[in-house]
Short mmCIF file of C-alpha atoms in Angstrom, two decimals:
data_model
loop_
_atom_site.label_atom_id
_atom_site.label_comp_id
_atom_site.label_asym_id
_atom_site.label_seq_id
_atom_site.Cartn_x
_atom_site.Cartn_y
_atom_site.Cartn_z
CA MET T 1 -0.07 0.11 -0.01
CA GLU T 2 1.05 3.49 -0.45
CA SER T 3 2.57 5.55 2.51
CA GLU T 4 -0.32 7.65 3.89
CA THR T 5 0.46 11.25 4.60
CA ILE T 6 -2.01 11.82 7.75
CA ILE T 7 0.12 12.27 10.73
CA SER T 8 -0.83 10.54 14.05
CA LYS T 9 -1.28 14.02 16.01
CA GLN T 10 -4.68 13.98 14.07
CA PHE T 11 -5.95 11.05 16.29
CA TYR T 12 -5.67 12.45 19.95
CA SER T 13 -7.14 15.37 21.65
CA SER T 14 -4.25 15.54 24.27
CA GLY T 15 -0.71 14.88 24.19
CA THR T 16 2.02 15.73 21.34
CA LEU T 17 4.17 13.74 19.22
CA SER T 18 6.35 16.51 17.90
CA SER T 19 7.18 20.43 18.65
CA ASP T 20 4.17 21.36 16.51
CA ALA T 21 1.00 22.71 18.00
CA GLN T 22 -1.74 19.91 18.72
CA LEU T 23 -4.69 19.81 16.28
CA LYS T 24 -7.82 20.76 17.80
CA THR T 25 -10.19 18.26 16.21
CA PRO T 26 -9.13 14.75 16.21
CA ILE T 27 -10.42 12.16 13.80
CA PHE T 28 -11.42 10.02 16.59
CA ASN T 29 -13.84 11.88 18.61
CA ILE T 30 -14.73 9.30 21.43
CA ASN T 31 -16.66 10.47 24.37
CA ASN T 32 -16.07 8.56 27.72
CA ASN T 33 -19.63 8.42 28.10
CA LYS T 34 -20.88 4.77 27.74
CA THR T 35 -23.99 5.55 25.78
CA ALA T 36 -22.07 8.00 23.42
CA LYS T 37 -21.92 7.04 19.97
CA VAL T 38 -18.27 7.22 18.37
CA HIS T 39 -17.61 9.49 15.63
CA ILE T 40 -15.04 9.63 13.09
CA GLU T 41 -15.01 12.63 10.75
CA ARG T 42 -15.47 11.91 7.14
CA PRO T 43 -15.69 14.17 4.43
CA THR T 44 -18.16 14.55 1.64
CA SER T 45 -17.25 14.90 -2.26
CA LYS T 46 -19.44 15.43 -5.10
CA SER T 47 -18.35 12.05 -6.84
CA GLY T 48 -19.21 10.23 -3.75
CA LEU T 49 -22.85 12.13 -4.01
CA ALA T 50 -23.21 11.09 -7.34
CA ILE T 51 -22.37 7.31 -6.56
CA LEU T 52 -24.73 7.30 -3.82
CA ILE T 53 -27.38 8.64 -5.93
CA ALA T 54 -26.89 6.48 -8.82
CA THR T 55 -26.81 3.46 -6.65
CA PHE T 56 -30.13 4.31 -5.09
CA LEU T 57 -31.79 4.75 -8.75
CA LEU T 58 -30.55 1.62 -9.79
CA LEU T 59 -31.49 -0.37 -6.56
CA LEU T 60 -35.09 1.49 -6.99
CA THR T 61 -35.32 0.33 -10.90
CA GLY T 62 -34.32 -3.11 -10.13
CA THR T 63 -37.17 -3.14 -7.50
CA PHE T 64 -39.89 -1.72 -9.89
CA PHE T 65 -38.90 -4.31 -12.54
CA VAL T 66 -39.06 -7.21 -9.95
CA PHE T 67 -42.99 -5.95 -9.64
CA GLN T 68 -43.11 -5.64 -13.41
CA PHE T 69 -41.70 -9.20 -14.27
CA GLN T 70 -43.99 -10.94 -11.34
CA PRO T 71 -45.76 -13.22 -14.14
CA ASP T 72 -42.18 -14.29 -15.47
CA PHE T 73 -41.35 -14.83 -11.81
CA ASP T 74 -44.19 -17.01 -10.96
CA GLN T 75 -43.89 -18.90 -14.38
CA LEU T 76 -40.34 -19.67 -13.61
CA HIS T 77 -41.27 -20.80 -10.20
CA LEU T 78 -43.98 -23.12 -11.56
CA GLU T 79 -41.36 -24.75 -14.13
CA ARG T 80 -39.31 -25.49 -11.33
CA LEU T 81 -41.67 -27.12 -9.45
CA ASN T 82 -42.27 -29.49 -12.12
CA SER T 83 -39.10 -30.82 -12.65
CA THR T 84 -37.33 -32.88 -10.11
CA GLY T 85 -33.99 -30.89 -10.52
CA GLY T 86 -36.08 -27.91 -9.59
CA ILE T 87 -37.71 -29.10 -6.44
CA ILE T 88 -34.08 -30.43 -5.34
CA PHE T 89 -32.78 -27.04 -5.84
CA LEU T 90 -35.75 -25.50 -4.35
CA ALA T 91 -35.48 -27.64 -1.25
CA ILE T 92 -31.59 -27.07 -0.85
CA THR T 93 -32.16 -23.02 -1.00
CA VAL T 94 -35.04 -22.90 1.06
CA ALA T 95 -32.77 -25.22 3.77
CA LEU T 96 -30.06 -22.75 3.27
CA PHE T 97 -32.41 -19.86 3.76
CA LEU T 98 -33.52 -21.27 6.90
CA PHE T 99 -29.98 -21.96 8.48
CA LYS T 100 -28.51 -18.68 7.28
CA GLY T 101 -31.66 -16.81 8.77
CA GLY T 102 -31.44 -18.67 12.00
CA MET T 103 -27.83 -17.89 12.09
CA PHE T 104 -28.34 -14.24 11.68
CA ALA T 105 -30.94 -14.11 14.36
CA TYR T 106 -28.79 -16.18 16.45
CA ASN T 107 -26.02 -13.71 15.92
CA LEU T 108 -27.83 -10.77 16.61
CA TYR T 109 -29.14 -12.21 19.72
CA LEU T 110 -25.19 -12.75 20.91
CA TYR T 111 -24.33 -9.01 19.79
CA LEU T 112 -26.99 -7.42 21.68
CA LYS T 113 -25.64 -9.25 24.74
CA TYR T 114 -21.96 -8.26 24.10
CA LYS T 115 -20.12 -5.71 26.01
CA PRO T 116 -16.38 -5.20 25.77
CA ILE T 117 -14.37 -6.19 28.94
CA GLU T 118 -13.89 -2.87 30.84
CA SER T 119 -9.85 -1.63 31.17
CA VAL T 120 -8.22 -2.74 34.27
CA SER T 121 -5.61 -0.80 36.51
CA ASP T 122 -2.12 -0.39 35.67
CA GLU T 123 -1.07 -2.48 38.49
CA LEU T 124 -3.36 -5.58 36.71
CA LEU T 125 -2.00 -4.77 33.54
CA PRO T 126 0.55 -7.65 32.48
CA THR T 127 3.54 -6.88 30.50
CA CYS T 128 3.16 -6.08 26.91
CA THR T 129 5.57 -6.51 23.53
CA VAL T 130 4.01 -4.75 20.59
CA ILE T 131 5.50 -6.24 17.41
CA VAL T 132 5.20 -3.61 14.51
CA PRO T 133 6.60 -5.62 11.05
CA ALA T 134 6.84 -3.27 8.13
CA TYR T 135 7.44 -3.84 4.63
CA ASN T 136 7.62 -0.76 1.94
CA GLU T 137 5.25 1.35 4.26
CA GLY T 138 7.30 4.56 4.04
CA LYS T 139 7.00 7.28 6.50
CA LEU T 140 3.46 5.63 7.81
CA VAL T 141 5.52 3.15 9.74
CA TYR T 142 7.07 6.02 11.97
CA GLU T 143 3.66 7.49 12.55
CA THR T 144 2.53 4.21 13.46
CA LEU T 145 5.47 3.88 15.92
CA MET T 146 4.45 7.35 17.45
CA SER T 147 1.05 6.57 18.07
CA LEU T 148 1.94 3.49 19.80
CA ALA T 149 4.17 5.39 21.89
CA GLU T 150 1.55 7.80 23.02
CA SER T 151 -0.66 4.83 24.16
CA ASP T 152 -1.74 5.23 27.81
CA PHE T 153 -0.03 1.87 28.93
CA PRO T 154 2.27 1.95 31.76
CA GLU T 155 5.80 2.69 30.02
CA HIS T 156 7.63 0.25 32.25
CA LYS T 157 5.34 -2.32 31.07
CA LEU T 158 5.56 -1.77 27.46
CA GLU T 159 8.20 -3.17 25.00
CA LEU T 160 7.88 -1.82 21.40
CA LEU T 161 9.71 -3.75 18.67
CA ALA T 162 9.85 -2.54 14.97
CA ILE T 163 11.05 -4.87 12.45
CA ASP T 164 11.64 -3.86 8.68
CA ASP T 165 11.02 -7.24 6.47
CA GLY T 166 13.91 -6.15 3.97
CA SER T 167 11.82 -2.92 2.53
CA LYS T 168 13.05 -1.53 -1.11
CA ASP T 169 11.93 1.91 0.00
CA ASP T 170 12.65 4.37 2.95
CA THR T 171 10.87 2.29 5.40
CA TRP T 172 14.24 1.71 7.39
CA TYR T 173 14.94 5.33 7.40
CA TRP T 174 11.72 6.22 9.05
CA ILE T 175 11.99 3.40 11.50
CA GLN T 176 15.26 4.71 12.30
CA GLN T 177 13.85 8.20 12.85
CA ALA T 178 11.30 7.04 15.17
CA LYS T 179 14.12 5.33 17.31
CA VAL T 180 15.83 8.76 17.25
CA LYS T 181 12.61 10.42 18.53
CA LEU T 182 11.82 7.27 21.02
CA GLY T 183 15.20 6.18 21.92
CA ASP T 184 15.01 3.42 24.54
CA ARG T 185 11.48 3.04 24.18
CA VAL T 186 11.70 1.33 20.88
CA SER T 187 13.79 -1.42 19.67
CA ILE T 188 14.37 -1.80 15.80
CA PHE T 189 15.41 -4.54 13.65
CA GLN T 190 16.31 -5.24 10.05
CA GLN T 191 15.78 -8.56 8.49
CA PRO T 192 18.77 -9.62 5.91
CA GLU T 193 16.02 -9.86 3.01
CA ASN T 194 12.32 -9.99 2.47
CA LYS T 195 11.26 -13.30 4.08
CA GLY T 196 7.70 -12.07 4.66
CA LYS T 197 5.32 -10.92 7.34
CA ARG T 198 5.19 -14.29 9.31
CA HIS T 199 9.00 -14.54 9.72
CA ALA T 200 9.20 -10.80 10.54
CA LEU T 201 6.44 -11.52 13.62
CA TYR T 202 8.46 -14.79 14.22
CA ARG T 203 11.68 -13.09 14.79
CA GLY T 204 9.58 -10.47 17.03
CA PHE T 205 8.04 -13.31 18.87
CA ASN T 206 11.33 -14.60 20.07
CA LEU T 207 12.67 -11.41 20.93
CA GLY T 208 9.76 -10.29 23.05
CA LYS T 209 9.75 -10.43 26.83
CA GLY T 210 6.13 -9.41 27.52
CA GLU T 211 3.25 -11.86 28.59
CA ILE T 212 1.17 -10.68 25.93
CA PHE T 213 2.28 -10.08 22.49
CA VAL T 214 0.25 -7.47 20.19
CA THR T 215 0.95 -7.11 16.49
CA VAL T 216 -0.04 -4.00 14.92
CA ASP T 217 0.25 -3.38 11.04
CA SER T 218 2.71 -0.54 9.99
CA ASP T 219 0.17 1.42 7.98
CA SER T 220 -2.05 1.51 11.27
CA ILE T 221 -2.81 3.88 13.68
CA VAL T 222 -4.28 3.47 17.24
CA LYS T 223 -6.04 5.29 19.71
CA LYS T 224 -4.56 6.11 22.84
CA ASP T 225 -6.36 3.73 24.82
CA THR T 226 -6.30 1.02 22.58
CA LEU T 227 -3.45 -1.01 24.10
CA ARG T 228 -4.88 -1.17 27.38
CA ASN T 229 -8.52 -1.89 26.20
CA LEU T 230 -6.90 -4.63 24.07
CA VAL T 231 -4.90 -6.53 26.98
CA SER T 232 -7.30 -5.83 29.69
CA PRO T 233 -9.26 -9.32 28.66
CA PHE T 234 -6.14 -11.45 29.60
CA VAL T 235 -6.42 -10.34 33.02
CA VAL T 236 -10.26 -10.75 33.51
CA ASP T 237 -10.48 -14.16 31.72
CA GLU T 238 -7.75 -16.38 32.46
CA LYS T 239 -8.61 -18.72 29.41
CA CYS T 240 -8.24 -15.96 26.81
CA GLY T 241 -5.56 -16.73 24.35
CA ALA T 242 -6.20 -14.00 21.81
CA VAL T 243 -8.39 -10.87 21.24
CA ALA T 244 -9.17 -8.96 17.97
CA GLY T 245 -9.07 -5.37 17.93
CA ASN T 246 -11.71 -3.25 16.35
CA VAL T 247 -10.55 -2.00 12.64
CA GLN T 248 -11.56 1.10 10.83
CA VAL T 249 -10.47 2.53 7.71
CA LEU T 250 -7.87 5.36 8.04
CA ASN T 251 -7.56 6.28 4.09
CA ASN T 252 -10.97 7.01 3.45
CA LYS T 253 -10.72 10.38 2.72
CA LYS T 254 -8.45 9.60 -0.48
CA ALA T 255 -10.96 7.52 -2.42
CA ILE T 256 -14.30 5.98 -2.92
CA LEU T 257 -13.55 2.07 -2.05
CA PRO T 258 -12.04 2.86 1.15
CA LYS T 259 -15.31 4.63 2.17
CA MET T 260 -17.34 1.62 1.11
CA LEU T 261 -15.15 -0.85 2.73
CA ASN T 262 -15.40 1.24 6.17
CA VAL T 263 -19.05 0.17 6.74
CA SER T 264 -18.06 -3.03 5.60
CA PHE T 265 -15.29 -3.29 7.95
CA VAL T 266 -17.78 -2.01 11.01
CA MET T 267 -20.09 -5.02 9.97
CA SER T 268 -17.39 -7.19 10.18
CA PHE T 269 -16.09 -6.47 13.33
CA GLU T 270 -18.48 -4.90 15.56
CA PHE T 271 -21.46 -6.96 14.69
CA MET T 272 -19.92 -10.22 13.69
CA ARG T 273 -16.73 -10.34 15.90
CA SER T 274 -19.10 -9.04 18.43
CA ALA T 275 -21.16 -12.39 18.66
CA GLU T 276 -18.25 -14.44 18.23
CA SER T 277 -16.91 -13.33 20.95
CA MET T 278 -19.58 -14.08 23.02
CA LEU T 279 -19.01 -17.92 22.01
CA GLY T 280 -15.39 -17.39 22.69
CA SER T 281 -14.41 -18.38 19.47
CA VAL T 282 -13.53 -15.24 16.99
CA LEU T 283 -12.43 -17.04 14.04
CA CYS T 284 -9.69 -14.38 12.98
CA THR T 285 -7.76 -11.91 15.09
CA PRO T 286 -6.46 -9.40 12.38
CA GLY T 287 -3.03 -8.35 11.37
CA ALA T 288 -3.95 -4.84 11.86
CA LEU T 289 -4.22 -5.20 15.47
CA ALA T 290 -4.55 -8.19 17.59
CA ALA T 291 -3.11 -9.61 21.09
CA TYR T 292 -1.79 -13.02 22.03
CA ARG T 293 -1.03 -14.56 25.56
CA SER T 294 2.76 -15.42 25.02
CA THR T 295 2.38 -18.64 26.60
CA ALA T 296 -0.28 -19.82 23.74
CA VAL T 297 1.92 -18.51 21.04
CA PHE T 298 4.92 -20.27 21.96
CA ALA T 299 2.70 -23.68 22.54
CA CYS T 300 1.89 -23.57 18.86
CA LEU T 301 5.04 -21.21 17.19
CA PRO T 302 7.12 -24.11 15.75
CA GLU T 303 3.97 -25.63 13.84
CA TRP T 304 2.92 -22.30 12.83
CA ILE T 305 6.15 -20.93 11.58
CA ASN T 306 6.50 -24.32 9.67
CA GLN T 307 3.15 -24.50 8.60
CA THR T 308 2.37 -25.67 4.97
CA PHE T 309 -0.18 -26.06 2.55
CA MET T 310 -0.13 -28.79 -0.17
CA GLY T 311 3.53 -29.02 0.25
CA GLN T 312 4.49 -25.48 0.18
CA PRO T 313 5.28 -23.03 3.03
CA SER T 314 2.38 -20.89 3.90
CA ASP T 315 3.33 -17.46 3.28
CA ILE T 316 -0.44 -15.84 3.83
CA GLY T 317 -2.89 -16.06 6.33
CA GLU T 318 -0.66 -15.70 9.35
CA ASP T 319 -3.33 -14.00 11.58
CA ARG T 320 -6.10 -16.69 10.79
CA ALA T 321 -3.62 -19.33 11.35
CA MET T 322 -2.44 -18.04 14.46
CA THR T 323 -6.05 -17.75 15.71
CA ASN T 324 -6.81 -21.19 14.48
CA MET T 325 -4.07 -22.91 16.44
CA ILE T 326 -4.74 -20.79 19.61
CA LEU T 327 -8.61 -21.89 19.47
CA LYS T 328 -7.26 -25.52 18.92
CA GLN T 329 -5.37 -25.50 22.26
CA GLY T 330 -8.87 -24.54 24.11
CA HIS T 331 -8.29 -20.87 24.67
CA HIS T 332 -11.09 -18.43 24.22
CA VAL T 333 -10.49 -15.74 21.42
CA LEU T 334 -12.51 -12.67 22.10
CA PHE T 335 -13.09 -9.12 20.44
CA GLN T 336 -12.74 -5.76 22.00
CA LYS T 337 -14.82 -3.10 20.41
CA ASN T 338 -13.51 -0.60 22.27
CA SER T 339 -9.88 -1.17 21.00
CA TYR T 340 -9.85 0.97 17.94
CA VAL T 341 -6.92 0.91 15.05
CA LEU T 342 -7.37 2.82 11.53
CA THR T 343 -5.95 0.93 8.85
CA ASN T 344 -5.15 1.46 5.23
CA VAL T 345 -6.82 -0.29 2.75
CA PRO T 346 -6.75 -0.53 -1.24
CA GLU T 347 -7.94 2.63 -3.16
CA THR T 348 -7.87 0.57 -6.74
CA TYR T 349 -10.00 -2.20 -7.96
CA LYS T 350 -6.90 -4.18 -8.88
CA GLY T 351 -5.33 -3.71 -4.84
CA LEU T 352 -8.69 -4.98 -3.62
CA TYR T 353 -9.51 -7.61 -5.45
CA LYS T 354 -5.68 -9.01 -4.72
CA MET T 355 -6.32 -8.34 -1.03
CA PHE T 356 -9.81 -10.42 -1.34
CA ILE T 357 -7.93 -13.31 -3.26
CA ARG T 358 -5.28 -13.55 -0.39
CA TRP T 359 -8.30 -13.29 2.23
CA GLY T 360 -10.18 -16.23 0.08
CA ARG T 361 -7.13 -18.52 -0.05
CA SER T 362 -6.54 -18.27 3.60
CA ASN T 363 -10.17 -18.68 4.48
CA VAL T 364 -10.20 -22.03 2.49
CA ARG T 365 -6.95 -23.24 3.96
CA GLU T 366 -7.92 -22.60 7.60
CA ASN T 367 -11.30 -24.01 7.37
CA LEU T 368 -9.50 -26.90 6.32
CA MET T 369 -7.31 -26.92 9.20
CA MET T 370 -10.22 -26.31 11.58
CA ALA T 371 -12.32 -29.24 10.49
CA LYS T 372 -9.67 -31.52 12.01
CA TYR T 373 -10.23 -30.12 15.34
CA VAL T 374 -13.68 -28.33 15.94
CA PHE T 375 -15.81 -31.56 16.13
CA LYS T 376 -13.37 -33.06 18.89
CA ASP T 377 -13.19 -32.45 22.20
CA PHE T 378 -10.99 -29.30 22.07
CA ARG T 379 -12.37 -27.46 24.93
CA LYS T 380 -13.92 -27.95 28.31
CA GLU T 381 -16.44 -25.57 27.93
CA SER T 382 -19.33 -25.46 25.19
CA LYS T 383 -18.26 -26.31 21.47
CA VAL T 384 -21.70 -25.70 19.88
CA GLY T 385 -21.18 -22.21 19.19
CA ALA T 386 -17.82 -22.67 17.63
CA ARG T 387 -19.22 -25.50 15.33
CA LEU T 388 -22.00 -23.35 14.41
CA LEU T 389 -19.68 -20.86 13.17
CA TYR T 390 -17.42 -23.34 11.60
CA THR T 391 -20.53 -24.92 9.67
CA GLU T 392 -21.73 -21.56 8.22
CA GLN T 393 -18.25 -20.98 6.76
CA PHE T 394 -17.97 -24.35 5.52
CA LEU T 395 -21.51 -24.39 3.88
CA ARG T 396 -20.43 -20.80 2.27
CA ILE T 397 -17.49 -22.56 0.51
CA LEU T 398 -19.07 -25.69 -0.47
CA MET T 399 -21.89 -23.86 -1.83
CA THR T 400 -19.90 -21.23 -4.05
CA TYR T 401 -19.46 -23.12 -7.00
CA PRO T 402 -22.96 -24.60 -7.30
CA PHE T 403 -24.54 -20.96 -6.79
CA PHE T 404 -21.95 -19.59 -9.07
CA ILE T 405 -22.66 -22.42 -12.01
CA PHE T 406 -26.51 -21.32 -11.07
CA MET T 407 -25.91 -17.49 -11.43
CA ILE T 408 -24.35 -17.77 -14.86
CA TYR T 409 -27.09 -20.40 -16.12
CA PHE T 410 -29.78 -17.50 -14.69
CA ILE T 411 -28.03 -14.71 -16.59
CA ALA T 412 -27.81 -16.67 -19.60
CA THR T 413 -31.44 -17.62 -19.56
CA HIS T 414 -33.32 -14.89 -17.97
CA PRO T 415 -31.00 -11.75 -17.71
CA LEU T 416 -33.65 -9.15 -16.88
CA LEU T 417 -34.80 -11.57 -14.14
CA PHE T 418 -31.88 -12.13 -12.68
CA LEU T 419 -30.67 -8.35 -12.60
CA SER T 420 -33.79 -7.12 -11.15
CA SER T 421 -33.91 -9.76 -8.43
CA ALA T 422 -30.56 -9.47 -7.58
CA LEU T 423 -30.76 -5.70 -6.89
CA LEU T 424 -33.78 -6.13 -4.71
CA GLY T 425 -32.14 -8.69 -2.76
CA ILE T 426 -29.28 -5.92 -2.36
CA LEU T 427 -31.80 -3.50 -1.39
CA MET T 428 -33.44 -5.89 1.45
CA VAL T 429 -30.04 -7.41 2.88
CA SER T 430 -28.01 -4.30 3.10
CA SER T 431 -30.41 -2.35 4.51
CA PHE T 432 -29.54 -4.00 7.77
CA SER T 433 -25.95 -2.80 7.24
CA VAL T 434 -27.41 0.87 6.65
CA PHE T 435 -29.31 0.73 9.71
CA PHE T 436 -26.43 -0.77 12.00
CA TYR T 437 -24.19 1.91 10.73
CA ALA T 438 -26.32 4.74 10.77
CA LYS T 439 -27.23 4.07 14.52
CA LYS T 440 -23.75 3.93 15.80
CA TYR T 441 -22.14 6.35 13.63
CA SER T 442 -23.66 8.22 10.53
CA LEU T 443 -26.54 8.04 8.45
CA ALA T 444 -25.01 9.73 5.45
CA GLU T 445 -21.95 7.36 5.67
CA SER T 446 -24.41 4.48 6.16
CA PHE T 447 -25.58 4.45 2.49
CA TRP T 448 -22.44 3.27 1.45
CA ALA T 449 -23.16 -0.15 2.13
CA TYR T 450 -25.92 -0.20 -0.87
CA SER T 451 -23.14 0.84 -3.37
CA TYR T 452 -20.55 -1.62 -1.81
CA SER T 453 -22.96 -4.46 -1.96
CA VAL T 454 -23.84 -3.20 -5.81
CA PHE T 455 -20.14 -3.29 -6.48
CA TYR T 456 -19.32 -6.64 -4.92
CA THR T 457 -21.86 -8.42 -6.52
CA PHE T 458 -21.51 -7.26 -9.93
CA GLY T 459 -17.52 -6.72 -9.51
CA LEU T 460 -16.07 -9.05 -7.12
CA PHE T 461 -18.44 -11.91 -7.59
CA TRP T 462 -15.92 -14.04 -9.18
CA ILE T 463 -13.13 -13.53 -5.89
CA ALA T 464 -14.65 -16.73 -3.89
CA PRO T 465 -14.53 -19.44 -6.81
CA TYR T 466 -11.13 -18.01 -8.23
CA SER T 467 -9.82 -18.34 -4.56
CA ILE T 468 -11.19 -21.68 -3.76
CA ILE T 469 -9.43 -23.48 -7.16
CA THR T 470 -6.00 -21.48 -6.64
CA ALA T 471 -5.92 -21.77 -2.66
CA HIS T 472 -2.82 -23.81 -2.98
CA LYS T 473 -0.94 -20.64 -4.62
CA ARG T 474 1.52 -18.67 -2.67
CA GLY T 475 2.14 -14.71 -2.55
CA TRP T 476 1.21 -12.18 -0.73
CA LEU T 477 -0.03 -10.17 -3.96
CA THR T 478 -0.61 -6.95 -2.28
CA ARG T 479 3.20 -6.15 -1.43
CA GLY T 480 4.66 -3.54 -3.85
#
């Protein structure tokens, strides 16, 4: 990703990171009142408004044509009911719909019950090693380290490690500048050559002395109380092995795609991971911000660094793999909604689909790994929740090709029916995301959920089938 020019001073209402005057308006504007909404200021643009209007017109047009084509839909349903294949397809579709609907209701129930664990006192906080692996991030790695140094975590309990993974740009220079600024508060290391993020983290794990390891991507900025909130669950829950942070988008001022992704991230983290956390089974602790109990890391570190898939070393999905191996040990994996991090996301279609392909391949691999233990006695507490979460993910992968083939067939035989029904479906399904984001953040920005769904449905539908068939391939794809 390109280096972001936003400086970390913009994220705090107090404290200074340089001799410059402090900015009065922070991007993070979070009230300590528990009932207050979190608000992150976002810019508006004419092009963005035009896209939102076009999205609404498209969805409303699709809805109109669904009613216009109602006789054709009725005829299509009758034809299906009069054939064995059609009945089988209908039965499978209804069964999957009921399962997905039931899972959504269950996740909603869990989300409503979820509350982040409150921060503990300085005396109770464990020692913490923060590892920042960096590759070709330029000046942004400096801002990442500065934001971490500004944390309200007890300084004598915090160890900060920055590891340059053989960058080809000026990343090492900016890491050195952070060392000049922070002195003994940060230790810096340089890999002799680019070996990949997993190996940079591995070096950090072996160097770190903290009871808790925290990993932070080098294109991310944390809030002042993020580390404290992220680490507190390890004190409250002795069975906690890992904690996922709350990831939102840093570079949303620069392009349309990051605006869309920010709404998607809020749903993925604040809704889904909240529900998963209630089951002690968050399936992925994100690379942008995650914490691990050091004993849990060392229990699986040899397996993790030597992980292979189809005979090839695994160089992607290091966060999902670590989460999987810690879950396998019987530990709880939780989510802290109050641990905020802003991270860079791709701003172009090419960068975005490469990121999604990497995530998709990792998802396939780690679901195969999870299948080896999830239906065994891997923890003393209830395993039903973890098994339901896994089943939902497994069915999504299993049904990818059948529904992809059906979609192609439907488009070829009934293009207008497909287009209109797809647009109505987007309007209905995405409305929950719009409501969820609007209630927590901003009504105006919530409408990007519709645009993102349209974009994903028609522009990225091929990602899942492609990721499955190429799951054996290596490569980070987005590292320049």
